[in-house]
Short mmCIF file of C-alpha atoms in Angstrom, two decimals:
data_model
loop_
_atom_site.label_atom_id
_atom_site.label_comp_id
_atom_site.label_asym_id
_atom_site.label_seq_id
_atom_site.Cartn_x
_atom_site.Cartn_y
_atom_site.Cartn_z
CA UNK A 571 -56.32 -98.67 -67.19
CA UNK A 572 -59.97 -98.78 -68.10
CA UNK A 573 -60.78 -97.66 -71.64
CA UNK A 574 -64.00 -96.12 -72.92
CA UNK A 575 -64.41 -95.87 -76.65
CA UNK A 576 -66.78 -93.31 -78.10
CA UNK A 577 -67.74 -93.05 -81.74
CA UNK A 578 -67.97 -91.07 -83.93
CA UNK A 579 -65.48 -88.42 -82.79
CA UNK A 580 -67.04 -85.86 -85.12
CA UNK A 581 -70.32 -85.73 -87.01
CA UNK A 582 -71.86 -83.12 -89.21
CA UNK A 583 -75.55 -83.54 -90.04
CA UNK A 584 -78.45 -81.71 -91.53
CA UNK A 585 -81.16 -80.16 -89.38
CA UNK A 586 -84.00 -82.63 -88.78
CA UNK A 587 -81.89 -85.76 -89.01
CA UNK A 588 -81.02 -88.10 -86.12
CA UNK A 589 -77.55 -88.93 -84.94
CA UNK A 590 -76.43 -91.90 -82.88
CA UNK A 591 -73.38 -91.81 -80.66
CA UNK A 592 -71.95 -95.01 -79.22
CA UNK A 593 -70.01 -95.44 -75.98
CA UNK A 594 -68.34 -98.72 -75.19
CA UNK A 595 -66.34 -99.87 -72.23
CA UNK A 596 -63.61 -102.02 -73.69
CA UNK A 597 -62.05 -103.85 -70.75
CA UNK A 598 -64.59 -103.53 -67.96
CA UNK A 599 -68.27 -103.80 -67.26
CA UNK A 600 -69.91 -100.44 -66.95
CA UNK A 601 -72.70 -100.75 -64.47
CA UNK A 602 -73.51 -97.03 -64.89
CA UNK A 603 -72.88 -94.70 -67.77
CA UNK A 604 -73.32 -90.96 -67.81
CA UNK A 605 -73.83 -88.64 -70.77
CA UNK A 606 -72.59 -85.03 -70.67
CA UNK A 607 -72.62 -82.17 -73.06
CA UNK A 608 -70.09 -79.38 -73.08
CA UNK A 609 -70.22 -76.01 -74.77
CA UNK A 610 -66.95 -74.16 -75.57
CA UNK A 611 -65.15 -73.00 -72.47
CA UNK A 612 -67.92 -74.26 -70.27
CA UNK A 613 -68.27 -77.07 -67.81
CA UNK A 614 -69.57 -80.53 -68.49
CA UNK A 615 -73.33 -80.57 -67.98
CA UNK A 616 -74.80 -83.90 -66.97
CA UNK A 617 -77.62 -84.94 -69.28
CA UNK A 618 -78.56 -88.36 -68.04
CA UNK A 619 -77.53 -91.37 -66.09
CA UNK A 620 -78.11 -94.88 -67.39
CA UNK A 621 -77.87 -98.19 -65.71
CA UNK A 622 -77.68 -101.39 -67.71
CA UNK A 623 -81.10 -102.82 -68.45
CA UNK A 624 -83.11 -99.97 -67.08
CA UNK A 625 -84.40 -96.64 -68.28
CA UNK A 626 -82.18 -93.64 -68.17
CA UNK A 627 -82.63 -90.96 -65.58
CA UNK A 628 -82.58 -87.52 -67.20
CA UNK A 629 -81.53 -84.30 -65.58
CA UNK A 630 -84.01 -81.48 -65.23
CA UNK A 631 -84.41 -79.61 -68.54
CA UNK A 632 -83.16 -82.46 -70.72
CA UNK A 633 -85.79 -83.81 -73.07
CA UNK A 634 -85.91 -87.55 -72.93
CA UNK A 635 -87.72 -87.82 -76.26
CA UNK A 636 -85.06 -85.80 -77.97
CA UNK A 637 -82.00 -87.46 -76.41
CA UNK A 638 -82.70 -91.18 -76.46
CA UNK A 639 -80.40 -93.26 -74.32
CA UNK A 640 -80.11 -97.00 -74.53
CA UNK A 641 -77.89 -99.04 -72.18
CA UNK A 642 -78.60 -102.54 -73.49
CA UNK A 643 -75.47 -104.20 -72.19
CA UNK A 644 -72.77 -103.77 -69.57
CA UNK A 645 -70.40 -102.55 -72.26
CA UNK A 646 -72.51 -100.40 -74.53
CA UNK A 647 -74.65 -97.29 -74.21
CA UNK A 648 -75.94 -95.17 -77.04
CA UNK A 649 -77.23 -91.62 -77.23
CA UNK A 650 -79.47 -90.73 -80.19
CA UNK A 651 -80.09 -87.03 -80.82
CA UNK A 652 -83.40 -87.11 -82.64
CA UNK A 653 -84.52 -84.40 -85.09
CA UNK A 654 -81.30 -82.47 -84.45
CA UNK A 655 -81.31 -78.69 -84.67
CA UNK A 656 -78.39 -76.24 -84.79
CA UNK A 657 -78.81 -75.50 -81.09
CA UNK A 658 -77.98 -79.17 -80.43
CA UNK A 659 -74.47 -78.59 -81.76
CA UNK A 660 -72.14 -79.35 -78.91
CA UNK A 661 -69.46 -81.66 -77.59
CA UNK A 662 -71.03 -84.81 -76.16
CA UNK A 663 -69.04 -86.96 -73.82
CA UNK A 664 -69.92 -90.31 -72.24
CA UNK A 665 -68.40 -91.70 -69.08
CA UNK A 666 -68.62 -95.00 -67.33
CA UNK A 667 -68.08 -96.36 -63.85
CA UNK A 668 -68.05 -99.84 -62.56
CA UNK A 669 -69.50 -101.02 -59.30
CA UNK A 670 -68.43 -99.04 -56.28
CA UNK A 671 -65.46 -97.45 -58.02
CA UNK A 672 -65.96 -93.71 -57.62
CA UNK A 673 -63.89 -92.46 -60.52
CA UNK A 674 -65.28 -91.99 -64.01
CA UNK A 675 -63.66 -93.17 -67.21
CA UNK A 676 -64.45 -90.87 -70.09
CA UNK A 677 -64.78 -91.38 -73.78
CA UNK A 678 -62.94 -89.04 -76.12
CA UNK A 679 -66.10 -87.13 -76.97
CA UNK A 680 -68.17 -86.48 -80.06
CA UNK A 681 -68.30 -83.04 -81.68
CA UNK A 682 -71.74 -82.69 -83.19
CA UNK A 683 -72.38 -79.95 -85.71
CA UNK A 684 -75.89 -79.52 -87.00
CA UNK A 685 -76.24 -77.41 -90.14
CA UNK B 112 -78.23 -72.64 -54.68
CA UNK B 113 -75.47 -75.21 -55.19
CA UNK B 114 -72.29 -73.98 -56.87
CA UNK B 115 -68.86 -75.27 -57.78
CA UNK B 116 -66.50 -72.46 -58.72
CA UNK B 117 -63.14 -72.52 -60.32
CA UNK B 118 -61.16 -69.57 -61.45
CA UNK B 119 -62.30 -69.01 -65.04
CA UNK B 120 -59.26 -66.96 -65.84
CA UNK B 121 -56.40 -68.84 -67.37
CA UNK B 122 -53.39 -69.41 -65.15
CA UNK B 123 -50.05 -68.66 -66.84
CA UNK B 124 -46.88 -69.77 -65.11
CA UNK B 125 -43.26 -70.38 -65.96
CA UNK B 126 -41.91 -73.87 -66.38
CA UNK B 127 -40.54 -75.25 -63.12
CA UNK B 128 -42.84 -73.25 -60.90
CA UNK B 129 -45.68 -74.63 -58.86
CA UNK B 130 -49.19 -74.17 -60.23
CA UNK B 131 -52.02 -73.86 -57.72
CA UNK B 132 -55.67 -74.13 -58.85
CA UNK B 133 -58.65 -73.48 -56.61
CA UNK B 134 -62.08 -75.13 -56.39
CA UNK B 135 -64.73 -73.63 -54.13
CA UNK B 136 -68.15 -75.05 -53.51
CA UNK B 137 -71.32 -73.91 -51.72
CA UNK B 138 -74.35 -75.82 -50.48
CA UNK B 139 -72.80 -79.18 -50.98
CA UNK B 140 -71.67 -81.76 -48.49
CA UNK B 141 -69.40 -83.88 -50.73
CA UNK B 142 -68.32 -87.32 -49.63
CA UNK B 143 -65.34 -86.86 -51.92
CA UNK B 144 -63.95 -84.54 -54.55
CA UNK B 145 -62.06 -85.39 -57.75
CA UNK B 146 -59.75 -83.61 -60.14
CA UNK B 147 -59.61 -84.22 -63.82
CA UNK B 148 -57.51 -83.05 -66.67
CA UNK B 149 -59.05 -82.20 -70.07
CA UNK B 150 -57.15 -81.46 -73.24
CA UNK B 151 -58.87 -79.60 -76.13
CA UNK B 152 -61.41 -81.74 -77.99
CA UNK B 153 -60.89 -84.67 -75.60
CA UNK B 154 -62.73 -86.26 -72.69
CA UNK B 155 -61.53 -85.63 -69.13
CA UNK B 156 -58.95 -87.91 -67.59
CA UNK B 157 -59.11 -88.76 -63.87
CA UNK B 158 -56.20 -87.53 -61.74
CA UNK B 159 -56.93 -87.68 -58.07
CA UNK B 160 -59.71 -88.34 -55.58
CA UNK B 161 -59.75 -86.97 -52.00
CA UNK B 162 -62.31 -87.97 -49.41
CA UNK B 163 -63.98 -85.70 -46.87
CA UNK B 164 -61.93 -87.13 -44.02
CA UNK B 165 -58.61 -86.62 -45.85
CA UNK B 166 -56.70 -83.37 -45.69
CA UNK B 167 -54.20 -84.03 -48.42
CA UNK B 168 -53.47 -86.50 -51.23
CA UNK B 169 -50.36 -86.79 -53.36
CA UNK B 170 -49.52 -88.47 -56.64
CA UNK B 171 -46.11 -87.85 -58.15
CA UNK B 172 -45.94 -84.08 -58.85
CA UNK B 173 -49.61 -83.55 -57.98
CA UNK B 174 -51.03 -82.64 -54.61
CA UNK B 175 -54.65 -82.04 -53.59
CA UNK B 176 -55.93 -80.59 -50.37
CA UNK B 177 -59.50 -80.62 -49.12
CA UNK B 178 -60.76 -78.21 -46.47
CA UNK B 179 -64.38 -78.95 -45.63
CA UNK B 180 -64.56 -75.94 -43.34
CA UNK B 181 -63.48 -73.54 -46.04
CA UNK B 182 -65.40 -75.64 -48.61
CA UNK B 183 -62.34 -75.51 -50.80
CA UNK B 184 -59.98 -77.80 -52.62
CA UNK B 185 -56.54 -76.75 -53.84
CA UNK B 186 -54.78 -78.57 -56.67
CA UNK B 187 -51.00 -78.15 -56.93
CA UNK B 188 -48.62 -79.19 -59.71
CA UNK B 189 -45.01 -78.91 -58.66
CA UNK B 190 -42.10 -78.46 -61.07
CA UNK B 191 -44.60 -77.69 -63.80
CA UNK B 192 -43.83 -78.58 -67.43
CA UNK B 193 -45.31 -77.32 -70.72
CA UNK B 194 -46.92 -80.74 -71.09
CA UNK B 195 -49.01 -79.93 -67.99
CA UNK B 196 -50.81 -77.23 -70.02
CA UNK B 197 -54.48 -78.23 -70.08
CA UNK B 198 -57.82 -77.45 -68.44
CA UNK B 199 -58.25 -78.88 -64.96
CA UNK B 200 -61.69 -79.67 -63.66
CA UNK B 201 -62.82 -80.33 -60.17
CA UNK B 202 -65.83 -82.50 -59.59
CA UNK B 203 -67.69 -83.52 -56.54
CA UNK B 204 -70.32 -85.94 -55.36
CA UNK B 205 -72.79 -84.84 -52.74
CA UNK B 206 -73.36 -87.46 -50.10
CA UNK B 207 -77.06 -86.77 -50.47
CA UNK B 208 -77.45 -87.59 -54.15
CA UNK B 209 -77.15 -90.65 -56.31
CA UNK B 210 -73.40 -90.49 -56.79
CA UNK B 211 -73.48 -88.25 -59.85
CA UNK B 212 -70.41 -86.15 -60.44
CA UNK B 213 -70.99 -82.40 -60.81
CA UNK B 214 -68.16 -80.50 -62.49
CA UNK B 215 -66.76 -77.05 -62.09
CA UNK B 216 -66.12 -74.99 -65.23
CA UNK B 217 -62.42 -75.70 -65.20
CA UNK B 218 -59.32 -73.61 -65.06
CA UNK B 219 -56.99 -73.55 -68.03
CA UNK B 220 -53.32 -73.79 -67.12
CA UNK B 221 -50.59 -72.64 -69.51
CA UNK B 222 -47.02 -73.50 -68.64
CA UNK B 223 -44.48 -71.47 -70.59
CA UNK B 224 -41.01 -72.83 -71.32
#
């Protein structure tokens, strides 16, 4: 089956620093990638949708200047949390879909802890 | 407002029994609905998709029903095993949006040996 690789799986950083999370589709071309965040025992909240070669579409309430998303190729999307603060601590998960295939393939997630 | 609701209380059942999880939605007209499994600290894994014109879908020990009148989907695991213990998420796509998946909060299933 399709594999989505997400790195790092866990990151601890100091407040004010930036963190980059990578999401790669290993054996398929991801025309669309989605970034979610998830707090403990809560649902996945969609942050943004990115299509290869175009700007990401952010959900209401998500700051595009804080959560920079780049989808430079059909196999790679990155999320950069800029000037991270403790309230940004969360589980970030990417997912990818290809063409008209409706199901999503998820990465294994990144647990971000901002001290 | 639009809502997707799953039972937030954990479901505890005995091994071998059938687990039934519920997903209710309001103010959506989904073209299809999906179920995912999520283990702690991991990303969700796709299980089943059911379309609005389908009543039931099966895959091995899994069965999903979709009642667009009741605005409800039921997810069944027959002959449950301890390895089925996980959180199960329903997700739907509204036919009126861009194809984004919106997730329910998930129901945690615990199967006891």
